[in-house]
Short mmCIF file of C-alpha atoms and ligand atoms in Angstrom, two decimals:
data_model
loop_
_atom_site.label_atom_id
_atom_site.label_comp_id
_atom_site.label_asym_id
_atom_site.label_seq_id
_atom_site.Cartn_x
_atom_site.Cartn_y
_atom_site.Cartn_z
CA MET N 47 -0.10 0.08 0.02
CA SER N 48 3.02 2.40 0.69
CA ALA N 49 3.84 4.72 -2.35
CA VAL N 50 7.09 3.71 -4.12
CA SER N 51 9.36 6.66 -4.24
CA THR N 52 12.51 7.09 -6.44
CA ASN N 53 13.43 11.03 -5.80
CA SER N 54 13.18 11.38 -2.34
CA THR N 55 15.74 10.71 0.29
CA GLU N 56 13.23 11.80 2.97
CA HIS N 57 10.55 9.24 2.07
CA SER N 58 10.92 5.60 3.50
CA SER N 59 8.49 2.86 3.32
CA GLU N 60 9.74 1.92 6.81
CA LYS N 61 7.76 4.60 8.44
CA VAL N 62 4.00 4.95 8.41
CA LEU N 63 3.86 8.24 10.40
CA GLN N 64 6.05 11.17 11.07
CA ALA N 65 5.26 13.65 13.43
CA LYS N 66 7.09 17.16 12.25
CA LYS N 67 7.51 19.99 15.15
CA LEU N 68 4.22 18.93 16.33
CA SER N 69 2.59 21.57 18.60
CA LEU N 70 -0.84 21.61 20.25
CA SER N 71 -2.18 24.31 22.37
CA TYR N 72 -5.58 24.28 24.19
CA PHE N 73 -7.12 27.71 24.55
CA ASP N 74 -9.51 27.71 27.34
CA GLY N 75 -10.61 31.56 28.17
CA ASP N 76 -7.63 33.28 29.24
CA GLN N 77 -5.56 30.08 29.84
CA THR N 78 -3.49 28.49 27.28
CA THR N 79 -2.13 25.08 27.93
CA HIS N 80 0.93 23.68 25.47
CA ALA N 81 -0.02 20.15 25.45
CA LEU N 82 2.82 19.30 22.86
CA ARG N 83 5.80 21.42 22.22
CA GLU N 84 7.39 21.00 18.60
CA LEU N 85 7.51 17.40 19.07
CA ASN N 86 9.14 15.09 16.29
CA LEU N 87 8.89 11.27 16.16
CA GLU N 88 8.62 8.42 13.73
CA ILE N 89 6.47 5.39 13.89
CA PRO N 90 7.76 2.43 11.76
CA THR N 91 5.32 0.55 9.27
CA ARG N 92 5.30 -2.61 11.60
CA GLY N 93 5.94 -3.11 15.27
CA PHE N 94 4.57 -2.87 18.87
CA PHE N 95 5.34 0.59 20.13
CA GLY N 96 4.52 2.27 23.44
CA ILE N 97 3.92 5.73 24.67
CA MET N 98 4.64 6.62 28.37
CA GLY N 99 4.52 9.72 30.54
CA PRO N 100 3.02 11.20 33.55
CA SER N 101 -0.45 12.24 33.70
CA GLY N 102 -0.80 15.64 31.58
CA SER N 103 2.40 15.06 29.61
CA GLY N 104 0.52 14.80 26.10
CA LYS N 105 -0.01 11.20 25.55
CA SER N 106 -3.58 11.35 24.33
CA SER N 107 -3.02 14.65 22.54
CA LEU N 108 -0.51 12.85 20.63
CA LEU N 109 -2.39 10.23 19.74
CA PHE N 110 -5.23 12.53 18.53
CA LEU N 111 -2.76 14.11 16.34
CA LEU N 112 -1.27 11.23 15.06
CA SER N 113 -4.77 9.96 14.07
CA GLY N 114 -6.21 13.06 12.59
CA LEU N 115 -8.59 13.39 15.46
CA LYS N 116 -7.28 16.73 16.01
CA GLN N 117 -5.54 19.23 13.94
CA PRO N 118 -2.35 20.63 15.44
CA THR N 119 -1.62 24.33 16.01
CA GLU N 120 1.77 23.98 14.57
CA GLY N 121 3.60 21.37 12.82
CA GLU N 122 2.30 18.16 10.81
CA VAL N 123 1.59 14.67 10.71
CA ILE N 124 2.63 12.86 7.38
CA LEU N 125 0.91 9.44 6.88
CA GLN N 126 3.44 7.60 4.32
CA ASP N 127 3.95 10.69 1.79
CA ARG N 128 0.83 12.54 2.78
CA SER N 129 0.63 15.55 5.05
CA LEU N 130 -2.82 15.04 7.15
CA ARG N 131 -3.00 18.98 7.06
CA SER N 132 -3.68 18.85 3.07
CA LEU N 133 -7.05 16.68 3.77
CA SER N 134 -10.63 17.94 4.24
CA GLU N 135 -12.39 16.72 7.10
CA SER N 136 -14.18 14.26 5.29
CA GLU N 137 -11.18 12.83 3.80
CA ARG N 138 -9.68 12.59 7.57
CA THR N 139 -12.61 10.89 8.67
CA ALA N 140 -12.54 8.23 5.75
CA LEU N 141 -8.95 7.71 6.51
CA ARG N 142 -9.64 7.12 10.41
CA ARG N 143 -12.01 4.43 8.97
CA THR N 144 -9.99 2.79 6.52
CA ARG N 145 -6.37 3.09 7.57
CA PHE N 146 -6.58 3.31 11.41
CA GLY N 147 -8.12 1.06 14.13
CA PHE N 148 -8.51 2.43 17.63
CA VAL N 149 -9.05 1.08 21.16
CA PHE N 150 -9.74 3.38 24.11
CA GLN N 151 -9.90 2.81 27.84
CA GLN N 152 -13.85 2.07 27.86
CA PRO N 153 -14.91 -0.45 25.41
CA PHE N 154 -17.76 1.36 23.49
CA LEU N 155 -19.93 -1.31 21.49
CA LEU N 156 -23.23 -0.97 20.26
CA ASN N 157 -25.59 -2.77 22.91
CA TYR N 158 -28.04 -4.11 20.17
CA LEU N 159 -25.49 -5.71 18.09
CA SER N 160 -23.86 -9.16 18.82
CA ALA N 161 -20.29 -8.87 19.30
CA ARG N 162 -19.59 -10.43 15.94
CA GLU N 163 -22.01 -7.74 14.26
CA ASN N 164 -20.10 -5.00 16.17
CA ILE N 165 -17.02 -6.17 14.53
CA ILE N 166 -18.65 -6.82 11.05
CA LEU N 167 -19.85 -3.13 11.10
CA ALA N 168 -16.43 -1.88 11.32
CA ALA N 169 -15.08 -3.79 8.12
CA ARG N 170 -14.88 -2.10 5.13
CA THR N 171 -18.41 -2.00 3.22
CA ASP N 172 -17.00 -2.52 -0.03
CA ASP N 173 -15.61 -5.85 0.97
CA ARG N 174 -17.34 -8.98 0.28
CA ASP N 175 -15.41 -11.13 2.36
CA LYS N 176 -15.68 -9.46 5.40
CA GLU N 177 -17.87 -11.91 7.15
CA ASN N 178 -15.37 -14.78 6.44
CA ARG N 179 -12.59 -12.29 7.51
CA VAL N 180 -14.35 -11.42 10.80
CA ASP N 181 -14.61 -15.20 11.70
CA THR N 182 -11.10 -15.84 11.01
CA LEU N 183 -9.98 -13.04 13.12
CA MET N 184 -12.53 -13.94 15.82
CA PHE N 185 -10.89 -17.59 15.84
CA GLU N 186 -7.47 -16.40 15.76
CA LEU N 187 -7.90 -14.13 18.59
CA GLY N 188 -9.59 -16.89 20.79
CA ILE N 189 -13.23 -15.12 20.87
CA SER N 190 -15.07 -16.90 18.55
CA ALA N 191 -17.37 -18.19 21.46
CA LEU N 192 -18.32 -14.72 22.25
CA ALA N 193 -19.68 -14.00 18.87
CA GLN N 194 -23.34 -14.27 19.25
CA ARG N 195 -23.40 -12.40 23.03
CA LYS N 196 -24.54 -8.96 23.20
CA PRO N 197 -22.37 -6.49 25.04
CA ALA N 198 -24.33 -6.57 27.96
CA HIS N 199 -23.46 -10.36 28.50
CA LEU N 200 -19.62 -9.72 28.27
CA SER N 201 -17.21 -9.07 31.09
CA GLY N 202 -15.10 -6.18 30.70
CA GLY N 203 -12.00 -7.90 29.57
CA GLU N 204 -14.28 -9.89 26.88
CA LYS N 205 -15.57 -6.60 25.39
CA GLN N 206 -12.06 -5.17 25.22
CA ARG N 207 -10.80 -8.34 23.16
CA VAL N 208 -14.03 -7.67 20.87
CA VAL N 209 -12.63 -4.13 20.49
CA VAL N 210 -9.37 -5.24 19.81
CA ALA N 211 -10.89 -7.40 16.98
CA ARG N 212 -12.88 -4.60 15.97
CA ALA N 213 -10.00 -2.41 15.64
CA MET N 214 -8.00 -4.95 13.39
CA ALA N 215 -11.07 -5.58 11.03
CA ASN N 216 -10.32 -3.37 8.33
CA MET N 217 -6.50 -4.46 8.58
CA PRO N 218 -5.51 -0.84 9.05
CA ASP N 219 -1.99 0.46 8.77
CA VAL N 220 -2.01 1.56 12.50
CA ILE N 221 -3.92 0.73 15.68
CA PHE N 222 -3.93 3.28 18.16
CA ALA N 223 -4.80 2.22 21.77
CA ASP N 224 -5.23 4.78 24.53
CA GLU N 225 -4.91 3.26 28.05
CA PRO N 226 -6.70 0.15 26.62
CA THR N 227 -5.93 -1.80 29.93
CA ALA N 228 -6.52 0.96 32.34
CA ALA N 229 -10.13 -0.58 33.50
CA LEU N 230 -9.09 -4.19 33.42
CA ASP N 231 -7.28 -6.22 35.99
CA HIS N 232 -3.56 -7.41 35.50
CA VAL N 233 -4.35 -10.68 33.79
CA ASN N 234 -7.26 -9.21 31.30
CA GLY N 235 -4.83 -6.40 30.78
CA ARG N 236 -2.11 -8.30 29.62
CA THR N 237 -4.22 -10.76 27.43
CA VAL N 238 -5.62 -7.63 25.75
CA ILE N 239 -2.04 -6.20 25.32
CA GLU N 240 -0.84 -9.74 23.90
CA LEU N 241 -3.78 -9.74 21.35
CA LEU N 242 -2.70 -6.26 20.25
CA SER N 243 0.85 -6.89 19.97
CA ARG N 244 -0.11 -10.07 17.42
CA TYR N 245 -0.85 -7.33 15.05
CA ARG N 246 3.00 -6.14 15.01
CA ASP N 247 3.70 -8.06 11.76
CA ARG N 248 0.98 -6.48 9.95
CA GLY N 249 1.10 -2.86 10.89
CA ALA N 250 1.98 -0.40 13.65
CA VAL N 251 0.55 -0.89 16.98
CA VAL N 252 0.66 2.28 19.15
CA VAL N 253 -0.20 1.89 22.91
CA VAL N 254 -0.42 4.67 25.84
CA THR N 255 -0.07 2.97 29.09
CA HIS N 256 0.73 3.97 32.47
CA ASP N 257 1.94 0.42 33.24
CA PRO N 258 5.62 -0.67 31.96
CA ALA N 259 4.64 -4.28 32.48
CA MET N 260 2.43 -3.81 29.60
CA LEU N 261 5.47 -2.67 27.57
CA THR N 262 8.15 -5.44 28.20
CA ASN N 263 7.83 -6.70 24.76
CA ALA N 264 7.44 -3.33 22.96
CA ASP N 265 10.10 -2.48 20.05
CA HIS N 266 10.51 1.13 20.94
CA ILE N 267 8.79 2.98 24.03
CA PHE N 268 8.42 6.99 23.50
CA HIS N 269 8.81 8.72 26.67
CA LEU N 270 6.87 12.01 26.92
CA ALA N 271 7.61 14.78 29.50
CA ASP N 272 5.62 17.96 29.73
CA GLY N 273 4.80 17.92 25.71
CA VAL N 274 8.04 16.96 24.38
CA LEU N 275 9.66 13.56 23.78
CA GLU N 276 12.18 13.13 26.56
CA ARG N 277 13.71 9.79 25.11
CA ILE N 278 13.20 6.65 23.22
CA GLU N 279 13.80 3.12 24.85
CA TYR N 280 14.88 0.69 22.27
CA ASN N 281 14.42 -2.83 23.09
N1 ATP K 889 -9.70 20.05 26.23
C1 ATP K 889 -8.70 20.36 26.81
N2 ATP K 889 -8.81 21.58 27.03
C2 ATP K 889 -7.64 22.23 27.74
N3 ATP K 889 -6.47 21.85 28.21
C3 ATP K 889 -6.77 20.39 27.80
C4 ATP K 889 -7.49 19.49 27.18
N4 ATP K 889 -7.25 18.26 27.04
C5 ATP K 889 -6.27 18.05 27.65
N5 ATP K 889 -5.70 19.46 28.13
C6 ATP K 889 -4.40 19.62 28.56
O1 ATP K 889 -3.22 19.24 28.00
C7 ATP K 889 -2.06 18.52 28.59
C8 ATP K 889 -2.07 17.08 28.09
O2 ATP K 889 -2.95 16.25 28.12
P1 ATP K 889 -3.40 15.05 27.61
O3 ATP K 889 -4.94 14.51 27.89
O4 ATP K 889 -2.49 14.90 26.14
O5 ATP K 889 -2.34 14.22 28.85
P2 ATP K 889 -2.09 12.79 28.91
O6 ATP K 889 -0.51 12.41 29.06
O7 ATP K 889 -2.83 11.68 27.89
O8 ATP K 889 -2.62 12.58 30.45
P3 ATP K 889 -3.38 11.29 31.14
O9 ATP K 889 -2.05 10.15 31.52
O10 ATP K 889 -3.85 11.79 32.46
O11 ATP K 889 -4.59 10.69 30.15
C9 ATP K 889 -2.63 18.35 29.96
O12 ATP K 889 -2.05 19.78 30.97
C10 ATP K 889 -4.07 18.68 29.72
O13 ATP K 889 -4.60 19.10 31.07
MG1 MG K 890 -4.57 10.57 28.31
#
């Protein structure tokens, strides 16, 4: 899917996302908060990556910008060779739906649909094979037995596993997870992380967490402090 480039030394198929001098300020009445300050980083095309840092250091803000959910105050995000800035809001929405998958702290599922239907709903509408693909994915993730259950009949850990499958349903380039284990006990948290990390050979998995135990297997850990990238830990 990545564009072939012959004339640019900057372009590399090895990175899927680049943040360039990324700044985000929140303006709230007469108060301005600089959530991110000229932050540069690169997310490789494949792998399992962590983002850590104290509360308020800008982790969620960074995910919002990398995924195009928010627009930076300054700087830009490049997805492969395209700046997200150059896209309209509807193009960004389409991009999020087709190229990215999301897992948040709370598993939001539609209550009137079964687990399987929730996952199918997220899969691309133009894809005829999607039901088979979703069944295979649920099998691979060990959640086939949950397929017909409604969210109200699932535990928190089970719901989050369904959300992980939903995030993979489109075979996205990047899966973003913002504290996906924060509402789970350690065992369920590890399971969710293990399932997420299985995607590392197909795309980039970017996980924000406070718990270093969830990142023992990560390729890189980006440490944020007060809106800047303090250091990168390579494993
Ligand atoms: N909507 C908002 N309006 C004003 N300030 C905000 C808003 N959202 C975040 N901030 C501020 O921006 C900074 C970064 O917030 P962000 O949510 O990105 O941090 P975080 O690292 O994800 O924190 P946590 O670990 O608590 O989730 C903080 O100082 C926060 O108070
Ligand atoms: Mg946050």
